[in-house]
PDB file of C-alpha atoms in Angstrom:
ATOM      1  CA  GLN G   1     -10.489  -8.788   4.125  1.00 52.00           C
ATOM      2  CA  SER G   2      -9.279  -8.093   7.667  1.00 61.00           C
ATOM      3  CA  TYR G   3      -5.795  -9.168   8.680  1.00 63.00           C
ATOM      4  CA  ASN G   4      -5.309 -10.579  12.173  1.00 62.00           C
ATOM      5  CA  GLY G   5      -1.541 -10.121  12.421  1.00 62.00           C
ATOM      6  CA  ASP G   6      -0.557 -13.695  11.920  1.00 71.00           C
ATOM      7  CA  GLY G   7       1.121 -15.074   8.762  1.00 75.00           C
ATOM      8  CA  ASP G   8       2.126 -13.571   5.432  1.00 81.00           C
ATOM      9  CA  PHE G   9      -0.334 -11.151   3.808  1.00 81.00           C
ATOM     10  CA  LEU G  10      -0.930  -9.365   0.462  1.00 87.00           C
ATOM     11  CA  GLY G  11      -1.394  -5.577   0.299  1.00 88.00           C
ATOM     12  CA  ILE G  12      -0.336  -2.226  -1.146  1.00 89.00           C
ATOM     13  CA  MET G  13       2.134   0.327   0.155  1.00 91.00           C
ATOM     14  CA  ILE G  14       1.335   4.001   0.854  1.00 93.00           C
ATOM     15  CA  THR G  15       4.092   6.475   0.207  1.00 94.00           C
ATOM     16  CA  HIS G  16       4.646  10.240  -0.180  1.00 94.00           C
ATOM     17  CA  THR G  17       6.679   9.722  -3.313  1.00 95.00           C
ATOM     18  CA  PRO G  18       5.012  11.035  -6.482  1.00 96.00           C
ATOM     19  CA  PRO G  19       4.968   9.072  -9.701  1.00 96.00           C
ATOM     20  CA  SER G  20       8.126   8.817 -11.791  1.00 94.00           C
ATOM     21  CA  GLN G  21       9.533   7.060 -14.695  1.00 92.00           C
ATOM     22  CA  ARG G  22      10.455   4.161 -12.365  1.00 88.00           C
ATOM     23  CA  PHE G  23       7.353   4.061 -10.071  1.00 90.00           C
ATOM     24  CA  GLU G  24       3.636   4.322 -10.861  1.00 93.00           C
ATOM     25  CA  ASN G  25       2.462   5.883  -7.655  1.00 97.00           C
ATOM     26  CA  ILE G  26      -1.168   7.140  -7.665  1.00 98.00           C
ATOM     27  CA  LEU G  27      -2.279  10.168  -5.630  1.00 98.00           C
ATOM     28  CA  MET G  28      -5.024   9.444  -3.161  1.00 98.00           C
ATOM     29  CA  LYS G  29      -7.549  11.939  -1.509  1.00 98.00           C
ATOM     30  CA  GLU G  30      -8.139  12.905   2.103  1.00 97.00           C
ATOM     31  CA  ASN G  31     -11.496  11.075   2.146  1.00 97.00           C
ATOM     32  CA  HIS G  32      -9.739   7.817   1.379  1.00 98.00           C
ATOM     33  CA  PHE G  33      -8.317   7.675   4.970  1.00 97.00           C
ATOM     34  CA  GLU G  34     -10.193   7.387   8.267  1.00 95.00           C
ATOM     35  CA  SER G  35      -9.339  10.328  10.540  1.00 94.00           C
ATOM     36  CA  GLY G  36      -7.980   9.922  14.050  1.00 92.00           C
ATOM     37  CA  GLN G  37      -5.503   7.184  13.109  1.00 91.00           C
ATOM     38  CA  GLU G  38      -1.665   7.190  13.547  1.00 91.00           C
ATOM     39  CA  ILE G  39      -1.462   7.370   9.675  1.00 88.00           C
ATOM     40  CA  ASP G  40      -3.798   9.529   7.626  1.00 91.00           C
ATOM     41  CA  PHE G  41      -3.680  11.462   4.357  1.00 95.00           C
ATOM     42  CA  ASN G  42      -0.535  13.520   3.878  1.00 93.00           C
ATOM     43  CA  ASN G  43       0.084  13.964   0.159  1.00 95.00           C
ATOM     44  CA  SER G  44      -0.274  10.089   0.089  1.00 96.00           C
ATOM     45  CA  HIS G  45       0.131   7.968  -2.899  1.00 97.00           C
ATOM     46  CA  PHE G  46      -0.419   4.218  -3.346  1.00 96.00           C
ATOM     47  CA  VAL G  47       2.157   2.162  -5.157  1.00 95.00           C
ATOM     48  CA  ASN G  48       0.484   0.553  -8.087  1.00 96.00           C
ATOM     49  CA  GLN G  49       1.834  -2.922  -7.141  1.00 95.00           C
ATOM     50  CA  LEU G  50       0.481  -5.856  -5.121  1.00 95.00           C
ATOM     51  CA  PHE G  51       3.078  -6.851  -2.485  1.00 93.00           C
ATOM     52  CA  ILE G  52       3.496  -9.875  -0.239  1.00 90.00           C
ATOM     53  CA  LYS G  53       4.696  -9.012   3.295  1.00 85.00           C
ATOM     54  CA  PHE G  54       6.349 -12.044   4.967  1.00 81.00           C
ATOM     55  CA  GLU G  55       5.547 -12.410   8.607  1.00 75.00           C
ATOM     56  CA  LYS G  56       9.296 -13.187   9.394  1.00 75.00           C
ATOM     57  CA  TRP G  57      10.289  -9.625   8.334  1.00 71.00           C
ATOM     58  CA  ASN G  58       8.655  -7.930  11.310  1.00 72.00           C
ATOM     59  CA  PRO G  59       5.447  -8.057  13.243  1.00 70.00           C
ATOM     60  CA  PHE G  60       2.428  -6.391  11.620  1.00 71.00           C
ATOM     61  CA  HIS G  61       1.720  -2.877  13.107  1.00 75.00           C
ATOM     62  CA  PHE G  62      -1.712  -1.373  12.469  1.00 77.00           C
ATOM     63  CA  ALA G  63      -1.220   2.313  11.839  1.00 86.00           C
ATOM     64  CA  GLY G  64      -4.207   3.439   9.888  1.00 89.00           C
ATOM     65  CA  ARG G  65      -7.260   2.525   8.035  1.00 92.00           C
ATOM     66  CA  LEU G  66      -8.741   3.321   4.644  1.00 95.00           C
ATOM     67  CA  THR G  67     -12.324   4.312   4.278  1.00 97.00           C
ATOM     68  CA  ASN G  68     -14.730   2.296   2.008  1.00 97.00           C
ATOM     69  CA  GLU G  69     -14.014   5.009  -0.723  1.00 98.00           C
ATOM     70  CA  GLY G  70     -10.300   4.490  -0.181  1.00 97.00           C
ATOM     71  CA  ILE G  71     -10.549   0.698  -0.568  1.00 96.00           C
ATOM     72  CA  GLN G  72     -12.761   1.078  -3.642  1.00 97.00           C
ATOM     73  CA  PHE G  73     -10.286   3.623  -5.183  1.00 98.00           C
ATOM     74  CA  ILE G  74      -7.409   1.192  -4.845  1.00 97.00           C
ATOM     75  CA  GLU G  75      -9.542  -1.703  -6.228  1.00 96.00           C
ATOM     76  CA  ASP G  76     -10.492   0.390  -9.173  1.00 98.00           C
ATOM     77  CA  ASN G  77      -6.940   1.748  -9.885  1.00 97.00           C
ATOM     78  CA  LEU G  78      -4.598  -1.270  -8.955  1.00 97.00           C
ATOM     79  CA  THR G  79      -3.479  -2.589 -12.318  1.00 96.00           C
ATOM     80  CA  ASN G  80      -0.113  -4.225 -11.474  1.00 93.00           C
ATOM     81  CA  ASN G  81      -1.469  -7.186  -9.425  1.00 90.00           C
ATOM     82  CA  GLN G  82       1.289  -9.618 -10.077  1.00 92.00           C
ATOM     83  CA  ILE G  83       2.527 -10.275  -6.549  1.00 93.00           C
ATOM     84  CA  THR G  84       6.106  -9.363  -5.671  1.00 91.00           C
ATOM     85  CA  ASP G  85       8.056  -8.654  -2.563  1.00 88.00           C
ATOM     86  CA  PHE G  86       9.510  -5.181  -1.927  1.00 85.00           C
ATOM     87  CA  GLU G  87      13.184  -6.002  -2.484  1.00 84.00           C
ATOM     88  CA  THR G  88      12.342  -7.422  -5.967  1.00 88.00           C
ATOM     89  CA  TYR G  89      10.203  -4.449  -6.769  1.00 87.00           C
ATOM     90  CA  ARG G  90      12.906  -2.015  -5.657  1.00 82.00           C
ATOM     91  CA  LYS G  91      15.509  -3.652  -7.909  1.00 83.00           C
ATOM     92  CA  ARG G  92      13.563  -3.458 -11.157  1.00 76.00           C
TER      93      ARG G  92
END
C-alpha cells in the first residue's frame, strides 16, 4: 500500500547491521531494490519487526523503493508482526 506522507504508518526498517543474538535482521538482495534511488542495496538487511512510525516524530522522507520481489521477500519472511515503536524495540 502506498503512503502519501500524512499520518502514522506501519513499516519495516532497513539496516546494514547483520543478525545478532539481540536482533533478527535478514539479509536482502540487490534485486530487492529499485536502482536509481537515494537508497539502494548496500549489504542491506531488513529488521524482522513491524514498526509504527508516528507522524509527530519527523516528516516522512521517501528515499528508496523496493521491487515487487523485495516486497514479496519481506512479506514471506516477516515473522515478528506484533506492532511496536522503535524505542520499545531498542530497549528489549
